Short mmCIF file of C-alpha atoms in Angstrom, two decimals:
data_model
loop_
_atom_site.label_atom_id
_atom_site.label_comp_id
_atom_site.label_asym_id
_atom_site.label_seq_id
_atom_site.Cartn_x
_atom_site.Cartn_y
_atom_site.Cartn_z
CA MET A 579 85.84 115.02 156.43
CA VAL A 580 86.74 117.79 159.02
CA THR A 581 86.83 121.32 158.08
CA ILE A 582 88.38 124.03 160.11
CA LEU A 583 87.25 127.46 159.22
CA SER A 584 89.96 129.75 160.80
CA ASP A 585 89.88 133.45 161.27
CA HIS A 586 93.24 134.81 162.04
CA THR A 587 94.65 134.48 165.63
CA ARG A 588 98.06 135.74 167.03
CA GLN A 589 98.53 132.20 168.48
CA GLU A 590 97.65 130.40 165.02
CA VAL A 591 95.24 128.15 166.64
CA GLY A 592 93.62 126.95 163.52
CA GLU A 593 96.90 125.95 161.97
CA ARG A 594 98.05 124.15 165.04
CA LEU A 595 94.74 122.36 165.21
CA ASP A 596 95.18 121.48 161.48
CA SER A 597 98.67 119.94 162.17
CA LYS A 598 97.27 118.04 165.09
CA LEU A 599 94.45 116.39 163.03
CA ARG A 600 96.70 115.49 160.17
CA GLU A 601 99.41 113.89 162.51
CA ARG A 602 96.61 111.65 163.35
CA LYS A 603 95.74 111.04 159.72
CA ILE A 604 92.27 112.61 159.91
CA ALA A 605 90.98 113.88 156.79
CA THR A 606 90.99 117.63 157.11
CA GLN A 607 90.50 120.65 155.05
CA PHE A 608 91.86 124.10 156.31
CA ILE A 609 89.99 127.15 155.16
CA SER A 610 91.93 130.52 156.09
CA LEU A 611 89.39 133.42 156.18
CA THR A 612 92.14 135.80 156.10
CA ASP A 613 92.10 136.36 152.46
CA LEU A 614 88.65 135.51 151.78
CA ASN A 615 85.93 138.25 151.21
CA VAL A 616 82.39 137.26 152.17
CA GLY A 617 79.68 139.70 151.77
CA PRO A 618 76.70 140.33 153.93
CA CYS A 619 73.45 138.43 153.89
CA TYR A 620 71.04 141.25 152.63
CA SER A 621 67.91 139.11 153.46
CA CYS A 622 66.83 139.66 149.95
CA GLY A 623 64.98 136.39 149.84
CA GLY A 624 66.80 135.30 146.61
CA CYS A 625 68.03 132.07 148.18
CA THR A 626 64.32 130.96 148.76
CA ASP A 627 62.89 132.28 145.37
CA LYS A 628 64.61 133.26 142.23
CA THR A 629 67.87 131.29 142.86
CA TYR A 630 66.69 128.61 145.31
CA GLY A 631 69.22 127.32 147.54
CA GLN A 632 72.06 129.88 146.25
CA CYS A 633 72.90 133.32 147.28
CA ILE A 634 72.40 135.75 144.38
CA HIS A 635 75.48 137.75 145.40
CA ARG A 636 78.96 136.27 144.19
CA ASP A 637 81.74 136.36 146.64
CA ASP A 638 84.03 133.96 148.19
CA ALA A 639 81.04 132.19 149.91
CA ASP A 640 81.08 130.39 146.70
CA ILE A 641 84.38 128.76 147.39
CA ILE A 642 83.61 128.00 151.26
CA LEU A 643 80.08 126.76 150.96
CA PRO A 644 80.78 123.95 148.45
CA LYS A 645 83.59 122.56 150.75
CA LEU A 646 81.17 122.79 153.73
CA MET A 647 78.69 120.67 151.89
CA ARG A 648 81.04 117.73 152.01
CA THR A 649 82.07 118.36 155.71
CA ASP A 650 81.14 116.08 158.51
CA VAL A 651 82.84 118.00 161.31
CA LEU A 652 82.78 121.82 161.24
CA ILE A 653 85.45 123.42 163.48
CA MET A 654 85.30 127.34 163.52
CA VAL A 655 88.41 128.95 165.17
CA THR A 656 87.44 132.65 165.93
CA PRO A 657 88.86 135.47 167.87
CA VAL A 658 86.15 136.44 170.34
CA LYS A 659 85.10 140.02 171.03
CA TRP A 660 82.20 140.67 173.43
CA GLY A 661 81.49 137.07 173.61
CA SER A 662 80.85 136.61 170.04
CA TYR A 663 82.48 135.39 166.92
CA SER A 664 84.59 137.64 164.91
CA PHE A 665 83.22 139.67 162.06
CA LYS A 666 84.70 137.65 159.35
CA THR A 667 83.42 134.39 160.93
CA LYS A 668 80.03 135.72 161.46
CA ARG A 669 79.70 136.95 157.83
CA ILE A 670 80.24 133.23 156.63
CA PHE A 671 78.07 131.71 159.47
CA ASP A 672 75.17 134.03 158.42
CA LYS A 673 75.44 132.48 154.96
CA CYS A 674 75.54 128.87 156.21
CA ALA A 675 71.74 129.14 156.38
CA ILE A 676 71.75 128.69 152.51
CA ILE A 677 72.97 125.20 152.90
CA GLY A 678 71.12 124.49 155.95
CA ASP A 679 68.07 122.26 155.98
CA ARG A 680 65.00 124.53 155.74
CA HIS A 681 62.72 122.08 157.69
CA TYR A 682 61.66 122.37 161.36
CA TYR A 683 62.12 119.55 163.78
CA CYS A 684 61.01 119.06 167.52
CA LYS A 685 63.75 118.38 170.35
CA ASN A 686 63.16 118.51 174.20
CA GLY A 687 59.58 120.15 173.32
CA GLU A 688 61.21 123.04 171.23
CA LEU A 689 61.33 123.79 167.61
CA VAL A 690 64.89 123.41 166.05
CA LYS A 691 66.19 123.62 162.60
CA GLY A 692 68.17 121.08 160.80
CA ARG A 693 71.94 120.71 160.06
CA ILE A 694 74.03 122.57 157.54
CA GLY A 695 74.90 120.26 154.75
CA GLN A 696 75.95 116.91 156.25
CA VAL A 697 77.48 118.55 159.17
CA HIS A 698 76.94 116.28 162.24
CA THR A 699 79.41 117.84 164.81
CA PHE A 700 80.15 121.52 165.36
CA VAL A 701 83.13 122.69 167.43
CA ALA A 702 83.84 126.43 168.15
CA ILE A 703 87.11 127.38 169.35
CA GLY A 704 87.15 130.91 170.88
CA VAL A 705 90.24 132.67 171.16
CA LYS A 706 91.20 135.67 173.34
CA ASP A 707 94.60 136.69 174.96
CA GLN A 708 92.77 136.54 178.22
CA TRP A 709 89.09 135.61 179.19
CA ARG A 710 86.94 137.22 181.65
CA ASN A 711 84.21 135.04 183.32
CA ASP A 712 81.25 137.02 181.83
CA GLU A 713 82.51 136.84 178.29
CA LYS A 714 83.11 133.14 178.68
CA ASN A 715 79.57 132.59 179.67
CA VAL A 716 78.26 134.55 177.01
CA PHE A 717 80.34 132.93 174.20
CA LYS A 718 79.48 129.43 175.70
CA ASN A 719 75.79 130.27 175.62
CA LEU A 720 76.01 131.54 172.16
CA VAL A 721 77.74 128.23 170.80
CA GLU A 722 75.20 126.15 172.84
CA GLU A 723 72.26 127.92 171.15
CA ASN A 724 74.04 127.31 167.68
CA ILE A 725 74.28 123.60 168.37
CA LYS A 726 70.72 123.33 169.70
CA ILE A 727 69.40 125.21 166.85
CA MET A 728 71.36 123.06 164.19
CA ASN A 729 70.11 119.93 166.11
CA ILE A 730 73.57 118.45 165.99
CA LYS A 731 76.27 117.33 168.49
CA GLY A 732 78.97 119.79 169.49
CA SER A 733 81.28 121.51 171.81
CA VAL A 734 82.93 124.71 172.55
CA TYR A 735 86.50 125.53 173.77
CA MET A 736 87.89 128.81 175.15
CA VAL A 737 91.34 129.21 174.40
CA ASP A 738 94.05 131.63 175.66
CA ASP A 739 97.90 131.57 175.94
CA SER A 740 97.70 129.56 179.09
CA ASN A 741 95.55 126.61 177.85
CA ILE A 742 96.02 126.27 174.26
CA GLY A 743 97.90 123.03 174.20
CA THR A 744 95.52 121.21 176.37
CA CYS A 745 92.34 122.71 174.58
CA LEU A 746 93.40 121.58 171.27
CA GLU A 747 94.51 118.12 172.64
CA SER A 748 90.73 117.94 174.10
CA ALA A 749 89.14 119.27 170.85
CA VAL A 750 90.78 116.60 169.02
CA GLU A 751 90.07 113.80 171.42
CA GLY A 752 86.43 114.85 171.74
CA LEU A 753 85.87 114.52 167.87
CA SER A 754 83.40 111.81 166.87
CA LEU A 755 85.17 110.39 163.96
CA MET B 137 64.21 168.11 174.10
CA LYS B 138 66.24 164.74 174.46
CA LYS B 139 68.01 163.16 171.50
CA ALA B 140 67.54 159.47 170.61
CA VAL B 141 68.93 157.59 167.76
CA ILE B 142 67.40 154.42 166.72
CA LEU B 143 69.82 152.07 164.52
CA ASN B 144 68.39 149.70 162.19
CA LEU B 145 70.87 146.83 161.94
CA SER B 146 68.53 144.93 159.59
CA PRO B 147 69.43 144.72 155.99
CA ARG B 148 65.73 145.21 155.32
CA LYS B 149 63.95 148.41 155.52
CA ALA B 150 60.52 147.33 155.65
CA GLY B 151 60.53 144.18 158.04
CA THR B 152 59.87 143.42 161.61
CA SER B 153 62.97 145.11 162.84
CA MET B 154 61.88 148.40 160.91
CA MET B 155 58.12 147.86 162.52
CA LEU B 156 59.63 147.88 166.05
CA ALA B 157 61.96 150.90 165.22
CA ASN B 158 59.00 153.04 163.85
CA ARG B 159 56.90 151.87 166.98
CA CYS B 160 59.92 152.99 169.15
CA LYS B 161 60.22 156.51 167.42
CA GLU B 162 56.57 156.95 167.53
CA PHE B 163 56.61 156.22 171.32
CA LEU B 164 59.59 158.37 172.05
CA SER B 165 58.63 161.27 169.78
CA ALA B 166 55.29 161.64 171.71
CA ARG B 167 57.62 161.94 174.98
CA ASP B 168 59.43 165.00 174.06
CA TYR B 169 62.27 163.24 172.32
CA LEU B 170 63.83 164.29 168.98
CA VAL B 171 64.26 160.78 167.27
CA GLU B 172 66.12 159.77 164.08
CA ILE B 173 66.32 156.17 162.59
CA LEU B 174 69.22 155.28 160.83
CA HIS B 175 69.92 152.24 158.62
CA LEU B 176 73.14 150.27 159.07
CA TYR B 177 73.37 148.70 155.67
CA PRO B 178 73.40 151.69 153.22
CA ASN B 179 76.16 153.21 155.39
CA LEU B 180 78.36 150.33 155.40
CA LYS B 181 81.01 152.18 153.17
CA ASP B 182 80.88 155.31 155.21
CA LEU B 183 79.54 155.22 158.80
CA SER B 184 79.96 158.91 159.68
CA PRO B 185 76.09 159.57 159.48
CA LEU B 186 75.74 157.14 162.17
CA LEU B 187 78.69 158.10 164.21
CA THR B 188 77.36 161.75 164.13
CA ALA B 189 73.86 160.76 165.22
CA ILE B 190 75.42 158.57 167.91
CA ASN B 191 77.72 161.42 169.30
CA GLU B 192 74.62 163.95 169.59
CA ALA B 193 72.21 161.43 171.07
CA GLU B 194 71.51 160.68 174.75
CA SER B 195 70.02 157.23 174.04
CA ILE B 196 71.09 154.79 171.50
CA ILE B 197 68.56 152.10 170.48
CA MET B 198 69.83 149.18 168.51
CA VAL B 199 67.18 147.29 166.61
CA GLY B 200 67.90 144.08 164.60
CA PRO B 201 67.26 140.54 163.49
CA SER B 202 68.78 137.46 164.98
CA TYR B 203 70.83 135.61 162.34
CA ILE B 204 71.92 132.21 163.84
CA ASP B 205 71.17 133.20 167.51
CA THR B 206 72.63 136.84 167.50
CA TYR B 207 72.76 140.08 165.58
CA PRO B 208 74.03 139.88 161.89
CA ALA B 209 77.72 140.03 161.14
CA ASP B 210 77.51 143.65 160.12
CA THR B 211 76.59 144.51 163.77
CA PHE B 212 80.06 143.42 164.76
CA TYR B 213 81.59 145.64 162.06
CA LEU B 214 79.66 148.65 163.57
CA LEU B 215 80.60 147.90 167.18
CA GLU B 216 84.14 147.45 166.09
CA GLU B 217 84.24 150.85 164.19
CA LEU B 218 82.54 152.42 166.94
CA GLU B 219 85.30 151.38 169.21
CA LYS B 220 87.84 152.83 166.84
CA ASN B 221 85.87 156.17 166.92
CA ARG B 222 85.47 156.01 170.63
CA ASP B 223 85.27 159.79 170.91
CA VAL B 224 81.61 159.75 169.83
CA LEU B 225 80.78 157.36 173.00
CA HIS B 226 80.60 159.41 176.26
CA GLY B 227 77.99 157.67 178.51
CA GLN B 228 75.00 157.36 176.44
CA ASP B 229 72.23 154.92 177.23
CA LEU B 230 72.40 151.85 175.15
CA TYR B 231 69.26 149.75 174.64
CA GLY B 232 68.88 146.54 172.39
CA ILE B 233 66.01 145.05 170.64
CA ILE B 234 66.58 141.59 168.88
CA GLN B 235 63.84 139.62 167.10
CA GLY B 236 64.04 136.37 165.34
CA GLY B 237 62.22 133.49 164.00
CA MET B 238 62.29 131.09 166.68
CA PRO B 239 59.86 131.66 169.44
CA TYR B 240 62.28 131.34 172.48
CA VAL B 241 63.92 134.20 174.32
CA HIS B 242 67.03 131.89 175.02
CA THR B 243 67.70 131.60 171.22
CA HIS B 244 68.09 135.33 170.46
CA GLU B 245 69.20 136.65 174.05
CA SER B 246 73.32 136.52 173.22
CA GLY B 247 72.64 139.39 170.76
CA LEU B 248 71.78 141.43 173.94
CA LYS B 249 74.43 140.02 176.17
CA MET B 250 77.09 141.13 173.53
CA LEU B 251 75.74 144.76 173.46
CA GLU B 252 75.99 144.73 177.42
CA LEU B 253 79.57 143.62 177.09
CA PHE B 254 80.26 146.26 174.35
CA ALA B 255 78.94 149.02 176.51
CA GLY B 256 80.99 147.90 179.48
CA GLU B 257 84.11 148.23 177.50
CA ASN B 258 83.44 151.35 175.71
CA GLU B 259 81.92 153.97 178.18
CA LEU B 260 78.26 153.54 177.42
CA SER B 261 75.59 152.68 179.94
CA TYR B 262 73.80 149.49 178.88
CA LYS B 263 70.31 149.83 180.09
CA GLY B 264 68.60 146.59 178.99
CA GLY B 265 66.73 145.36 175.98
CA PHE B 266 64.08 143.47 174.60
CA VAL B 267 63.82 140.02 172.80
CA ILE B 268 60.76 139.13 170.25
CA GLY B 269 60.34 135.48 169.12
CA MET B 270 58.50 134.54 165.69
CA GLY B 271 59.47 137.90 164.26
CA ALA B 272 60.03 136.29 160.86
CA MET B 273 56.50 135.04 160.99
CA LEU B 274 55.61 138.67 161.62
CA ASN B 275 57.24 140.07 158.44
CA GLY B 276 56.61 143.54 159.67
CA GLN B 277 53.10 143.39 160.93
CA PRO B 278 52.34 144.92 164.53
CA LEU B 279 53.27 142.74 167.58
CA ASP B 280 49.51 142.18 168.23
CA LYS B 281 49.53 139.75 165.22
CA LEU B 282 51.56 137.17 167.12
CA LEU B 283 50.12 134.28 169.00
CA ASN B 284 51.14 135.88 172.15
CA GLY B 285 50.52 139.38 170.67
CA LYS B 286 48.74 140.79 173.72
CA LYS B 287 51.72 139.95 176.27
CA ALA B 288 54.53 140.79 173.54
CA ALA B 289 52.69 144.13 172.77
CA SER B 290 52.03 145.07 176.27
CA GLY B 291 55.84 143.92 177.32
CA PHE B 292 57.10 145.94 174.70
CA GLU B 293 55.17 148.93 175.72
CA GLN B 294 56.72 148.48 179.17
CA PHE B 295 60.35 148.39 177.84
CA LEU B 296 59.61 151.50 175.70
CA LYS B 297 58.34 153.64 178.87
CA ASN B 298 61.88 152.41 180.51
CA VAL B 299 63.53 153.84 177.40
CA ALA B 300 61.52 157.07 177.72
CA LYS B 301 62.56 157.42 181.21
CA GLN B 302 66.14 156.50 180.54
CA GLU B 303 65.81 153.62 183.16
CA SER B 304 66.89 150.12 183.18
CA SER B 305 64.84 147.35 181.66
CA PRO B 306 64.80 143.93 183.10
CA PRO B 307 64.84 140.73 181.00
CA SER B 308 61.87 139.69 183.23
CA LEU B 309 59.85 141.85 180.80
CA TYR B 310 60.80 139.73 177.73
CA TYR B 311 60.59 136.69 179.46
CA HIS B 312 57.31 137.28 180.71
CA ALA B 313 56.16 138.19 177.12
CA GLN B 314 57.36 135.03 175.40
CA LEU B 315 55.04 132.55 174.05
CA LYS B 316 54.79 129.44 176.07
CA MET B 317 53.24 126.36 174.65
CA PRO B 318 53.08 122.58 175.05
CA GLY B 319 55.80 120.52 173.09
CA LEU B 320 52.86 118.92 171.08
CA VAL B 321 51.72 122.39 169.88
CA TYR B 322 55.40 123.03 168.59
CA TRP B 323 55.45 119.65 166.85
CA PHE B 324 52.25 120.59 165.04
CA MET B 325 53.72 123.96 164.12
CA ALA B 326 56.66 122.24 162.93
CA THR B 327 54.70 119.79 160.54
CA LEU B 328 52.46 122.75 159.05
CA MET B 329 55.63 125.05 158.30
CA ASN B 330 57.29 122.13 156.78
CA ARG B 331 54.28 121.11 154.60
CA LYS B 332 54.60 124.82 153.41
CA ILE B 333 58.25 124.55 152.70
CA ASP B 334 57.64 121.53 150.60
CA LYS B 335 54.73 123.07 148.81
CA ASP B 336 56.99 125.86 147.93
CA ARG B 337 59.65 123.76 146.74
CA ARG B 338 57.18 121.78 144.37
CA GLU B 339 55.91 125.14 143.13
CA LYS B 340 59.28 126.18 142.09
CA GLY B 341 59.76 123.00 140.50
CA ILE B 342 62.54 121.70 142.89
CA GLY B 343 62.16 118.06 144.08
CA ASP B 344 62.54 116.80 147.44
CA GLN B 345 65.93 114.95 146.57
CA ALA B 346 67.14 117.84 144.76
CA LYS B 347 70.89 118.73 145.57
CA SER B 348 72.06 122.21 147.00
CA PRO B 349 73.59 124.19 143.86
CA TYR B 350 76.64 124.29 146.32
CA ASP B 351 76.95 120.55 145.86
CA ASN B 352 78.70 121.25 142.60
CA LEU B 353 82.27 122.12 143.45
CA GLY B 354 82.69 123.88 140.17
CA ILE B 355 80.31 126.60 141.11
CA ASN B 356 81.74 130.16 140.28
#
């Protein structure tokens, strides 16, 4: 199962990607963050203590996280600002640690963590009207660190008005399904 | 007397970020600074106390944890709100401190890069930052309790000297201070930490094969 977690972009990148995957008969679920409300992680320790594996705060993460538990490929479509995920995207990403493997592993001589649920591939599609090279580098490094720490496969695409078609085509072609 | 504001970007008021914020306050207060520490999370509904303090300060120091390789989501909210209230930004110096569980600088450094880009677009003068690994293990204890305690504490002191002098602080300071160990030692650390995680689960009556509560789609 491919899950697209999509924050709103003017170019409707998430929706277009969803159509492309469905055209190819790839099992896809599309989650729009537009009307969902996920609260902050308060680092209260509840998910490692009283309600082990579950956030004690009730919000729309209760809708998203169960879907992510059944996901093999997670695609995040996010507007990018200052080289980072959007606020809404990051709120849910922060909470993904709850369903992540808590164990540590070693890869290439460094400590890493385990995957989120059964996700084996993480794809981040950053969207801007226009990219500057320094911001591209910051976003690319961030996503590469995310892929590294989750110890899974992944890739990053940086979309703007000039390359939207080719980027989405490459993202679909690059999926290991 | 110069004014500095330290913003605690952690939801916790007593963890490693606050330990670093307190050390920063102590250091600057002894050097003719009027220093205030403000917490982000209790002010999320009304950021005006933070905006006022930022407007009045000459130096802004943002201290926070690394959640999945950068600052928590609500830091982005703060930056977006600062951009909307750009009149409070008028060339102040901006420094960042980020601390996270993994021992490597590269894991957490994206947070500082974000602050640098933010400053560049919003009339702030980004002067550098400091990255501290294994912050979760510290859980609020002083830096010298780290395996690389001496180097980390000394690098952080040098960073604070740069903040006090309103000078740029180079990444080489925190790169030099980071823990460097052979891969085998990390494998050993992973084994020990995993044993602790499994023991903790057993003590809570959670079996090794137990499913996540979120595995049940009917969760409300």
